[in-house]
């Protein structure tokens, strides 16, 4: 029999409904797997006691026929989500031992539907990064390794803990946040499914802010169906977030397996970068063929402003971050380093509390917002953002239902392999994902192939606003053709 923690979320849901095992047994299998996987550093806080208590309650509700949609299913939570009574760090020292007195809306909806919380998952500091190496709590190690090579690889970022934990069977699904690719890129690196829904689909209330006009929550899962199940519980209107949209949440699971006949899929010419990794290019072509075989029509399209997306993102995101992070001043939360006066106290606290990448972003953000530079950088970037959104509007107006592109320009790289002296090298990881956040669109990453060294590669599908269902049906076609990407060598347990 498959170990309980290796069942997909959908399989576990069935097993619980058929009383093949209890929620407590399922939770225990995850808790023990977590105990054996600490070298991966995926969890920064394990809440085993709380999980077992929640699972016992789930078993009672299953017994009495009151089970919720996620009853008894064990979930991990990215440490960007505030969890009531459970330490929340955002991967930063500056929050110290901060314990939120309230729960984020997204996680509260998971618990409302009966999910069980296993703990908090590591991430890049304030979600700034593409490798989980900027976390003050240390890097996460991917459960994947290159063939014949035991060098530790990054799981991607910023939701590195979520991606690694889902891939390594340390939770049945996890929450992530995606500001410029932080769900889709780590999903691609770890052979998992990750979706960033349309901006406004999930409430941002209680999620620690990075760049508010770009941040969205979404799930990580081992299958497309599992991701659909999770998103249904996470999504929805919230009076506490004025940017959340009051629109009914569909049952996304219905879309999984739906026909894609006649869907029009656009292949953006501008994403065919010069020198694109031939393995990635090959997977992209293969993915297009799978969709054609399933009855979709594949057409070439142009998104002419694509080349300006990365520079625009790296102005808008740091600008918003510099403003959001102004609240960490040593007065209200976490760490405080005293000084001779209040200004020195602010300076000492922020210098000690923030890591180098966060400090860099604050400096860039403050600079582009400063008088004299505001029009040249920030206003210009906002204009570019409008043009990027218009590019997508134009192709959707031509009848395109979704855009197909790679999720990342390369497979996972090694921890410490990318130079930190040149941050742009890391920023280039986001080349295929940031456009989607700038335009507020939904994007899903689904495992689609392997690199020569046997590492997973992901394809990305980008949809019209609030048409996540189309993405789920197309992603299922890719999952059916590519197969699933289970980690088979559980080397970390040795
Ligand atoms: N890598 C990007 C950044 O560092 C995106 C991160 C994210 O989506 N949170 O800004």
Short mmCIF file of C-alpha atoms and ligand atoms in Angstrom, two decimals:
data_model
loop_
_atom_site.label_atom_id
_atom_site.label_comp_id
_atom_site.label_asym_id
_atom_site.label_seq_id
_atom_site.Cartn_x
_atom_site.Cartn_y
_atom_site.Cartn_z
CA UNK A 1 0.00 0.00 0.00
CA UNK A 2 1.16 3.54 -0.74
CA UNK A 3 2.17 5.40 2.40
CA UNK A 4 -0.70 7.70 3.38
CA UNK A 5 1.39 10.83 2.91
CA UNK A 6 2.12 9.83 -0.69
CA UNK A 7 -1.54 9.84 -1.71
CA UNK A 8 -2.62 12.87 -3.68
CA UNK A 9 -4.99 15.24 -1.91
CA UNK A 10 -7.87 13.95 -4.03
CA UNK A 11 -7.00 10.32 -3.22
CA UNK A 12 -6.72 11.12 0.47
CA UNK A 13 -10.11 12.83 0.35
CA UNK A 14 -11.61 9.63 -1.11
CA UNK A 15 -9.89 7.41 1.42
CA UNK A 16 -11.24 9.51 4.27
CA UNK A 17 -14.75 9.49 2.82
CA UNK A 18 -14.64 5.71 2.49
CA UNK A 19 -13.25 5.43 6.05
CA UNK A 20 -10.21 3.54 4.82
CA UNK A 21 -8.16 5.52 7.33
CA UNK A 22 -8.78 8.36 9.73
CA UNK A 23 -7.71 11.99 9.53
CA UNK A 24 -5.54 11.38 12.58
CA UNK A 25 -3.74 8.50 10.83
CA UNK A 26 -3.25 10.62 7.72
CA UNK A 27 -1.90 13.51 9.79
CA UNK A 28 0.41 11.20 11.75
CA UNK A 29 1.94 9.97 8.52
CA UNK A 30 2.73 13.56 7.51
CA UNK A 31 4.06 14.46 10.94
CA UNK A 32 6.45 11.54 10.84
CA UNK A 33 7.55 12.36 7.26
CA UNK A 34 8.22 15.95 8.39
CA UNK A 35 10.37 14.66 11.24
CA UNK A 36 12.49 12.69 8.78
CA UNK A 37 12.91 15.55 6.31
CA UNK A 38 14.33 18.35 8.46
CA UNK A 39 17.48 18.54 6.32
CA UNK A 40 15.29 20.02 3.57
CA UNK A 41 14.49 22.97 5.88
CA UNK A 42 11.05 23.29 4.28
CA UNK A 43 9.17 23.93 7.51
CA UNK A 44 10.19 26.79 9.78
CA UNK A 45 7.52 25.92 12.34
CA UNK A 46 5.92 22.51 12.77
CA UNK A 47 2.55 22.50 14.51
CA UNK A 48 2.13 18.76 15.07
CA UNK A 49 0.03 19.07 18.23
CA UNK A 50 -2.34 21.53 16.65
CA UNK A 51 -2.53 19.34 13.52
CA UNK A 52 -3.44 16.23 15.50
CA UNK A 53 -6.09 18.12 17.45
CA UNK A 54 -7.57 19.51 14.23
CA UNK A 55 -7.51 16.01 12.68
CA UNK A 56 -9.34 14.55 15.68
CA UNK A 57 -12.07 17.17 15.20
CA UNK A 58 -12.17 16.30 11.49
CA UNK A 59 -12.69 12.64 12.35
CA UNK A 60 -15.64 13.63 14.55
CA UNK A 61 -17.18 15.67 11.73
CA UNK A 62 -16.63 12.85 9.24
CA UNK A 63 -18.33 10.47 11.68
CA UNK A 64 -21.30 12.78 12.14
CA UNK A 65 -21.67 13.47 8.41
CA UNK A 66 -20.65 17.14 8.70
CA UNK A 67 -17.41 16.93 6.71
CA UNK A 68 -16.25 20.06 4.90
CA UNK A 69 -14.74 20.10 1.43
CA UNK A 70 -11.19 19.72 2.75
CA UNK A 71 -12.05 17.74 5.86
CA UNK A 72 -8.99 16.15 7.42
CA UNK A 73 -6.57 17.07 4.62
CA UNK A 74 -3.15 18.19 5.94
CA UNK A 75 -1.86 21.46 4.49
CA UNK A 76 1.31 23.51 4.87
CA UNK A 77 1.22 27.32 4.95
CA UNK A 78 3.79 29.67 3.46
CA UNK A 79 5.21 31.85 6.20
CA UNK A 80 3.84 34.98 4.50
CA UNK A 81 0.35 34.16 5.80
CA UNK A 82 -0.52 35.34 9.29
CA UNK A 83 -1.68 32.43 11.41
CA UNK A 84 -3.34 33.19 14.71
CA UNK A 85 -1.21 32.09 17.64
CA UNK A 86 1.52 30.61 15.40
CA UNK A 87 4.79 32.49 14.82
CA UNK A 88 4.95 34.16 11.41
CA UNK A 89 8.30 35.44 10.12
CA UNK A 90 7.98 36.18 6.38
CA UNK A 91 11.47 34.67 6.27
CA UNK A 92 12.85 37.77 7.98
CA UNK A 93 14.67 38.47 11.22
CA UNK A 94 12.87 41.75 11.61
CA UNK A 95 9.64 40.05 12.67
CA UNK A 96 11.51 38.24 15.43
CA UNK A 97 9.09 36.12 17.43
CA UNK A 98 5.98 37.87 16.04
CA UNK A 99 2.84 35.84 16.76
CA UNK A 100 -0.15 37.21 14.86
CA UNK A 101 -3.32 37.81 16.85
CA UNK A 102 -5.40 37.08 13.75
CA UNK A 103 -5.66 34.68 10.82
CA UNK A 104 -5.34 35.50 7.11
CA UNK A 105 -8.59 35.16 5.18
CA UNK A 106 -7.19 32.53 2.81
CA UNK A 107 -5.97 30.23 5.58
CA UNK A 108 -9.14 30.79 7.62
CA UNK A 109 -11.12 29.51 4.61
CA UNK A 110 -8.97 26.36 4.48
CA UNK A 111 -9.69 25.68 8.18
CA UNK A 112 -13.36 26.57 7.68
CA UNK A 113 -13.49 23.74 5.11
CA UNK A 114 -11.86 21.27 7.49
CA UNK A 115 -8.19 21.31 6.42
CA UNK A 116 -5.53 20.47 9.00
CA UNK A 117 -2.55 22.79 9.53
CA UNK A 118 0.84 21.05 9.63
CA UNK A 119 3.00 24.13 10.03
CA UNK A 120 4.64 27.14 8.41
CA UNK A 121 6.78 26.85 5.29
CA UNK A 122 10.03 28.64 4.56
CA UNK A 123 10.25 31.39 1.93
CA UNK A 124 12.59 34.06 0.62
CA UNK A 125 12.70 37.07 2.92
CA UNK A 126 9.46 39.01 2.38
CA UNK A 127 9.00 36.82 -0.74
CA UNK A 128 11.89 38.56 -2.51
CA UNK A 129 13.81 35.99 -4.46
CA UNK A 130 13.72 33.08 -6.87
CA UNK A 131 15.65 30.43 -4.98
CA UNK A 132 14.67 30.63 -1.30
CA UNK A 133 18.28 31.60 -0.57
CA UNK A 134 17.36 35.02 0.85
CA UNK A 135 15.42 33.54 3.79
CA UNK A 136 16.82 34.53 7.18
CA UNK A 137 15.89 31.01 8.27
CA UNK A 138 18.26 29.43 5.76
CA UNK A 139 17.81 28.00 2.29
CA UNK A 140 15.40 25.19 1.45
CA UNK A 141 16.89 22.12 -0.21
CA UNK A 142 14.95 20.68 -3.13
CA UNK A 143 13.96 17.01 -2.89
CA UNK A 144 15.19 16.72 -6.50
CA UNK A 145 18.83 16.18 -7.47
CA UNK A 146 20.56 16.06 -10.82
CA UNK A 147 21.15 12.58 -12.07
CA UNK A 148 24.40 11.20 -10.70
CA UNK A 149 25.09 14.32 -8.65
CA UNK A 150 24.27 14.92 -5.01
CA UNK A 151 24.81 18.72 -5.08
CA UNK A 152 21.89 20.37 -3.26
CA UNK A 153 19.54 22.25 -5.58
CA UNK A 154 17.23 25.17 -4.91
CA UNK A 155 13.47 24.47 -4.95
CA UNK A 156 12.89 27.87 -6.54
CA UNK A 157 11.40 30.84 -4.78
CA UNK A 158 10.05 32.64 -3.13
CA UNK A 159 7.62 29.85 -2.10
CA UNK A 160 10.48 27.34 -1.87
CA UNK A 161 9.29 25.66 1.32
CA UNK A 162 5.80 25.14 -0.11
CA UNK A 163 7.11 23.63 -3.35
CA UNK A 164 9.63 21.35 -1.62
CA UNK A 165 7.11 20.19 0.99
CA UNK A 166 4.48 19.27 -1.59
CA UNK A 167 7.04 17.46 -3.77
CA UNK A 168 8.59 15.62 -0.80
CA UNK A 169 5.21 14.43 0.58
CA UNK A 170 5.46 16.68 3.63
CA UNK A 171 1.91 18.02 3.11
CA UNK A 172 -0.97 17.18 0.79
CA UNK A 173 -0.99 20.72 -0.57
CA UNK A 174 0.33 24.13 0.40
CA UNK A 175 -0.39 27.80 0.10
CA UNK A 176 1.93 30.13 -1.77
CA UNK A 177 2.05 33.75 -2.85
CA UNK A 178 3.07 35.01 -6.26
CA UNK A 179 4.14 38.60 -6.89
CA UNK A 180 6.31 37.97 -9.94
CA UNK A 181 6.43 34.20 -10.26
CA UNK A 182 6.84 32.83 -6.75
CA UNK A 183 4.25 30.10 -7.19
CA UNK A 184 4.86 29.17 -10.82
CA UNK A 185 8.67 29.10 -10.83
CA UNK A 186 9.10 26.85 -7.74
CA UNK A 187 6.28 24.61 -9.01
CA UNK A 188 8.22 24.19 -12.26
CA UNK A 189 11.45 23.42 -10.36
CA UNK A 190 9.87 20.74 -8.19
CA UNK A 191 7.50 18.90 -10.53
CA UNK A 192 4.43 20.28 -8.77
CA UNK A 193 1.38 22.22 -9.98
CA UNK A 194 1.04 25.85 -8.94
CA UNK A 195 -1.53 28.43 -9.90
CA UNK A 196 -1.53 32.18 -9.42
CA UNK A 197 -5.15 33.20 -9.83
CA UNK A 198 -6.42 36.48 -11.24
CA UNK A 199 -5.57 39.53 -9.10
CA UNK A 200 -8.53 39.96 -6.76
CA UNK A 201 -9.57 36.30 -6.78
CA UNK A 202 -8.08 35.57 -3.33
CA UNK A 203 -8.13 37.97 -0.43
CA UNK A 204 -4.80 39.51 0.54
CA UNK A 205 -6.01 40.18 4.09
CA UNK A 206 -3.51 38.81 6.57
CA UNK A 207 -0.85 38.09 3.96
CA UNK A 208 2.31 40.01 4.73
CA UNK A 209 2.60 42.57 1.96
CA UNK A 210 5.43 42.59 -0.56
CA UNK A 211 4.05 44.57 -3.55
CA UNK A 212 0.34 45.02 -3.02
CA UNK A 213 -0.73 45.61 -6.62
CA UNK A 214 0.97 42.36 -7.71
CA UNK A 215 0.62 39.95 -4.74
CA UNK A 216 -1.81 37.04 -5.05
CA UNK A 217 -2.22 33.82 -3.09
CA UNK A 218 -2.55 30.44 -4.74
CA UNK A 219 -2.09 26.72 -4.10
CA UNK A 220 0.70 24.20 -4.70
CA UNK A 221 -0.37 20.63 -5.29
CA UNK A 222 0.81 17.32 -6.71
CA UNK A 223 -1.90 17.23 -9.41
CA UNK A 224 -4.05 19.65 -11.36
CA UNK A 225 -7.18 18.32 -9.69
CA UNK A 226 -5.67 18.84 -6.24
CA UNK A 227 -4.86 22.45 -7.15
CA UNK A 228 -8.44 22.99 -8.33
CA UNK A 229 -9.81 21.63 -5.05
CA UNK A 230 -7.56 23.91 -2.99
CA UNK A 231 -8.20 27.05 -5.02
CA UNK A 232 -11.93 26.67 -4.58
CA UNK A 233 -11.52 26.98 -0.82
CA UNK A 234 -8.88 29.73 -0.95
CA UNK A 235 -10.70 32.03 -3.41
CA UNK A 236 -13.55 34.41 -2.75
CA UNK A 237 -14.60 37.92 -1.94
CA UNK A 238 -13.56 39.46 1.35
CA UNK A 239 -14.78 42.76 2.76
CA UNK A 240 -11.41 43.10 4.48
CA UNK A 241 -9.57 43.42 1.12
CA UNK A 242 -10.89 46.21 -1.07
CA UNK A 243 -9.10 44.73 -4.09
CA UNK A 244 -10.78 41.34 -3.77
CA UNK A 245 -13.52 40.89 -6.33
CA UNK A 246 -17.12 40.05 -5.53
CA UNK A 247 -17.72 37.24 -7.97
CA UNK A 248 -18.97 33.72 -7.32
CA UNK A 249 -16.25 31.07 -6.99
CA UNK A 250 -16.84 28.27 -9.49
CA UNK A 251 -16.28 24.64 -8.66
CA UNK A 252 -12.91 24.45 -10.37
CA UNK A 253 -12.86 20.67 -10.14
CA UNK A 254 -15.62 20.53 -12.77
CA UNK A 255 -13.23 22.11 -15.26
CA UNK A 256 -10.58 19.43 -14.75
CA UNK A 257 -11.02 16.92 -17.55
CA UNK A 258 -13.38 19.20 -19.50
CA UNK A 259 -12.88 19.20 -23.27
CA UNK A 260 -10.49 21.77 -24.73
CA UNK A 261 -11.77 21.27 -28.25
CA UNK A 262 -11.76 24.50 -30.19
CA UNK A 263 -9.81 26.43 -27.55
CA UNK A 264 -7.41 28.87 -29.12
CA UNK A 265 -3.90 28.78 -27.68
CA UNK A 266 -1.45 31.59 -28.40
CA UNK A 267 2.31 31.06 -28.63
CA UNK A 268 3.96 34.43 -28.02
CA UNK A 269 6.80 35.09 -30.42
CA UNK A 270 8.59 37.37 -27.93
CA UNK A 271 9.02 34.54 -25.40
CA UNK A 272 11.25 32.69 -27.88
CA UNK A 273 14.32 34.32 -26.43
CA UNK A 274 17.59 34.21 -28.24
CA UNK A 275 19.63 31.40 -26.74
CA UNK A 276 16.60 29.79 -25.08
CA UNK A 277 17.60 26.46 -23.54
CA UNK A 278 16.86 23.84 -26.25
CA UNK A 279 15.35 21.50 -23.65
CA UNK A 280 12.88 24.19 -22.66
CA UNK A 281 12.12 25.02 -26.30
CA UNK A 282 11.53 21.32 -27.03
CA UNK A 283 9.15 20.89 -24.10
CA UNK A 284 7.26 23.99 -25.22
CA UNK A 285 6.73 22.58 -28.72
CA UNK A 286 5.71 19.23 -27.32
CA UNK A 287 3.17 20.89 -25.02
CA UNK A 288 1.65 22.76 -27.95
CA UNK A 289 1.34 19.48 -29.82
CA UNK A 290 -0.44 17.81 -26.87
CA UNK A 291 -2.98 20.62 -26.84
CA UNK A 292 -3.43 20.32 -30.62
CA UNK A 293 -3.95 16.57 -30.24
CA UNK A 294 -6.67 17.30 -27.70
CA UNK A 295 -8.49 19.48 -30.22
CA UNK A 296 -7.16 22.94 -29.42
CA UNK A 297 -6.03 25.33 -32.11
CA UNK A 298 -2.51 26.69 -31.68
CA UNK A 299 -1.69 30.09 -33.18
CA UNK A 300 1.31 32.41 -33.17
CA UNK A 301 0.74 35.68 -31.36
CA UNK A 302 2.71 38.79 -30.50
CA UNK A 303 3.02 40.45 -27.10
CA UNK A 304 5.22 43.32 -28.30
CA UNK A 305 6.03 44.95 -24.95
CA UNK A 306 7.31 41.77 -23.31
CA UNK A 307 10.92 42.95 -23.28
CA UNK A 308 10.06 45.85 -21.00
CA UNK A 309 8.26 43.70 -18.42
CA UNK A 310 11.23 42.73 -16.28
CA UNK A 311 12.63 46.27 -15.92
CA UNK A 312 9.13 47.63 -15.22
CA UNK A 313 8.52 44.94 -12.60
CA UNK A 314 11.84 45.70 -10.88
CA UNK A 315 10.71 49.31 -10.50
CA UNK A 316 7.08 48.77 -9.48
CA UNK A 317 7.72 45.89 -7.05
CA UNK A 318 10.56 47.56 -5.09
CA UNK A 319 8.63 50.86 -5.05
CA UNK A 320 5.65 49.22 -3.39
CA UNK A 321 7.89 47.13 -1.16
CA UNK A 322 9.78 50.18 0.13
CA UNK A 323 6.48 51.67 1.18
CA UNK A 324 5.04 48.46 2.65
CA UNK A 325 8.20 47.73 4.63
CA UNK A 326 8.26 51.18 6.23
CA UNK A 327 6.09 49.74 9.01
CA UNK A 328 8.98 47.63 10.37
CA UNK A 329 10.53 50.29 12.53
CA UNK A 330 11.19 48.53 15.82
CA UNK A 331 8.17 50.15 17.45
CA UNK A 332 5.32 47.83 16.67
CA UNK A 333 6.64 44.41 15.76
CA UNK A 334 9.49 42.06 16.35
CA UNK A 335 13.06 43.15 16.70
CA UNK A 336 14.18 46.47 18.24
CA UNK A 337 17.77 47.65 18.37
CA UNK A 338 18.02 50.72 20.62
CA UNK A 339 19.82 53.95 19.63
CA UNK A 340 20.50 57.35 21.12
CA UNK A 341 17.25 58.71 19.74
CA UNK A 342 14.26 57.44 17.82
CA UNK A 343 15.83 57.96 14.39
CA UNK A 344 18.90 55.99 15.35
CA UNK A 345 16.66 53.29 16.81
CA UNK A 346 14.87 53.01 13.43
CA UNK A 347 18.16 52.85 11.59
CA UNK A 348 19.70 50.27 13.88
CA UNK A 349 16.60 48.11 13.86
CA UNK A 350 16.20 48.13 10.10
CA UNK A 351 19.91 47.58 9.47
CA UNK A 352 19.94 44.56 11.79
CA UNK A 353 16.54 43.19 10.86
CA UNK A 354 16.55 43.22 7.05
CA UNK A 355 18.78 41.01 4.92
CA UNK A 356 20.83 42.28 1.96
CA UNK A 357 18.27 41.60 -0.80
CA UNK A 358 15.50 43.36 1.12
CA UNK A 359 17.77 46.33 1.83
CA UNK A 360 18.64 46.50 -1.88
CA UNK A 361 14.95 46.57 -2.84
CA UNK A 362 14.17 49.26 -0.26
CA UNK A 363 16.96 51.42 -1.67
CA UNK A 364 15.81 50.92 -5.27
CA UNK A 365 12.20 51.55 -4.30
CA UNK A 366 12.98 54.69 -2.34
CA UNK A 367 15.11 55.99 -5.19
CA UNK A 368 12.49 55.46 -7.93
CA UNK A 369 9.85 57.14 -5.78
CA UNK A 370 11.98 60.11 -4.81
CA UNK A 371 11.20 63.62 -6.04
CA UNK A 372 13.03 64.23 -9.28
CA UNK A 373 13.11 60.55 -10.27
CA UNK A 374 9.45 59.65 -9.78
CA UNK A 375 8.38 60.58 -13.31
CA UNK A 376 11.45 59.14 -14.98
CA UNK A 377 11.16 55.73 -13.32
CA UNK A 378 7.96 55.02 -11.43
CA UNK A 379 5.49 56.80 -13.71
CA UNK A 380 7.24 55.40 -16.77
CA UNK A 381 7.08 51.87 -15.37
CA UNK A 382 3.35 52.28 -14.70
CA UNK A 383 2.86 53.30 -18.31
CA UNK A 384 4.77 50.26 -19.49
CA UNK A 385 2.57 48.15 -17.24
CA UNK A 386 -0.50 49.47 -19.03
CA UNK A 387 1.03 48.58 -22.39
CA UNK A 388 1.80 45.05 -21.23
CA UNK A 389 -1.78 44.59 -20.09
CA UNK A 390 -2.97 45.97 -23.42
CA UNK A 391 -0.85 43.40 -25.28
CA UNK A 392 -2.80 40.65 -23.55
CA UNK A 393 -6.15 42.42 -24.03
CA UNK A 394 -5.40 42.58 -27.75
CA UNK A 395 -4.70 38.85 -28.12
CA UNK A 396 -7.73 37.94 -26.03
CA UNK A 397 -9.82 40.21 -28.29
CA UNK A 398 -8.62 38.10 -31.22
CA UNK A 399 -10.24 35.08 -29.58
CA UNK A 400 -7.19 33.60 -27.87
CA UNK A 401 -8.30 31.65 -24.77
CA UNK A 402 -4.89 31.07 -23.24
CA UNK A 403 -1.22 31.72 -23.84
CA UNK A 404 1.29 28.86 -23.63
CA UNK A 405 4.87 29.60 -22.58
CA UNK A 406 7.63 28.07 -20.49
CA UNK A 407 7.42 28.76 -16.76
CA UNK A 408 11.17 29.26 -16.33
CA UNK A 409 14.18 29.80 -18.57
CA UNK A 410 16.06 26.82 -17.02
CA UNK A 411 15.68 23.83 -14.71
CA UNK A 412 16.54 24.17 -11.01
CA UNK A 413 20.08 25.34 -10.22
CA UNK A 414 22.35 24.54 -7.30
CA UNK A 415 22.33 26.31 -3.96
CA UNK A 416 24.99 29.03 -4.16
CA UNK A 417 25.43 28.51 -7.90
CA UNK A 418 24.08 31.87 -9.00
CA UNK A 419 26.28 34.79 -8.14
CA UNK A 420 24.85 37.10 -5.56
CA UNK A 421 27.17 39.84 -6.75
CA UNK A 422 24.97 40.26 -9.83
CA UNK A 423 21.34 40.27 -8.74
CA UNK A 424 20.14 40.60 -12.33
CA UNK A 425 21.20 37.01 -12.95
CA UNK A 426 18.60 35.95 -10.41
CA UNK A 427 16.00 38.48 -11.62
CA UNK A 428 16.16 36.86 -15.09
CA UNK A 429 14.48 33.81 -13.57
CA UNK A 430 11.25 35.83 -13.65
CA UNK A 431 11.37 36.61 -17.35
CA UNK A 432 8.36 34.45 -18.26
CA UNK A 433 6.27 35.08 -15.16
CA UNK A 434 6.26 38.80 -14.27
CA UNK A 435 4.13 39.86 -17.24
CA UNK A 436 1.23 37.90 -15.75
CA UNK A 437 1.39 39.78 -12.43
CA UNK A 438 1.79 43.14 -14.15
CA UNK A 439 -1.37 42.39 -16.16
CA UNK A 440 -3.24 40.86 -13.19
CA UNK A 441 -3.97 37.64 -15.11
CA UNK A 442 -4.20 34.02 -13.92
CA UNK A 443 -1.26 31.72 -14.67
CA UNK A 444 -0.68 28.04 -13.93
CA UNK A 445 2.54 26.04 -14.05
CA UNK A 446 2.25 22.34 -14.75
CA UNK A 447 5.03 19.72 -14.99
CA UNK A 448 5.63 18.93 -18.65
CA UNK A 449 9.05 17.37 -19.16
CA UNK A 450 12.49 16.55 -17.84
CA UNK A 451 15.88 18.12 -18.42
CA UNK A 452 18.79 15.99 -19.64
CA UNK A 453 19.87 15.67 -16.00
CA UNK A 454 16.41 14.41 -15.08
CA UNK A 455 15.07 17.55 -13.40
CA UNK A 456 11.43 18.58 -13.86
CA UNK A 457 10.48 21.36 -16.26
CA UNK A 458 7.20 23.26 -16.22
CA UNK A 459 4.92 24.80 -18.80
CA UNK A 460 2.89 27.90 -18.06
CA UNK A 461 -0.61 28.68 -19.26
CA UNK A 462 -1.85 32.26 -18.95
CA UNK A 463 -5.59 32.96 -19.09
CA UNK A 464 -8.15 35.70 -19.37
CA UNK A 465 -9.15 37.41 -16.13
CA UNK A 466 -11.24 35.09 -13.91
CA UNK A 467 -11.01 32.21 -16.38
CA UNK A 468 -9.02 29.90 -14.14
CA UNK A 469 -11.32 27.10 -15.29
CA UNK A 470 -9.88 27.23 -18.81
CA UNK A 471 -6.41 26.91 -17.31
CA UNK A 472 -7.39 23.87 -15.26
CA UNK A 473 -8.85 22.08 -18.28
CA UNK A 474 -5.80 22.82 -20.44
CA UNK A 475 -3.37 21.92 -17.65
CA UNK A 476 -5.08 18.56 -17.24
CA UNK A 477 -4.38 17.79 -20.90
CA UNK A 478 -0.69 18.44 -20.24
CA UNK A 479 -0.72 16.36 -17.05
CA UNK A 480 -2.38 13.47 -18.91
CA UNK A 481 0.22 13.61 -21.68
CA UNK A 482 3.33 14.29 -19.59
CA UNK A 483 2.41 12.02 -16.70
CA UNK A 484 2.99 12.88 -13.08
CA UNK A 485 6.35 13.80 -11.60
CA UNK A 486 6.66 11.99 -8.28
CA UNK A 487 9.95 12.21 -6.39
CA UNK A 488 11.00 8.58 -6.14
CA UNK A 489 14.35 8.73 -4.41
CA UNK A 490 13.62 9.77 -0.84
CA UNK A 491 17.35 10.31 -0.22
CA UNK A 492 16.83 12.76 2.66
CA UNK A 493 15.43 9.95 4.81
CA UNK A 494 18.68 7.98 4.64
N1 LIG B 1 11.47 36.61 -7.92
C1 LIG B 1 10.57 37.72 -7.92
C2 LIG B 1 11.04 38.76 -6.95
O1 LIG B 1 12.00 38.52 -6.27
C3 LIG B 1 9.18 37.28 -7.62
C4 LIG B 1 8.96 36.96 -6.20
C5 LIG B 1 7.53 36.70 -5.88
O2 LIG B 1 6.73 36.37 -6.75
N2 LIG B 1 7.19 36.87 -4.61
O3 LIG B 1 10.47 39.82 -6.85
#
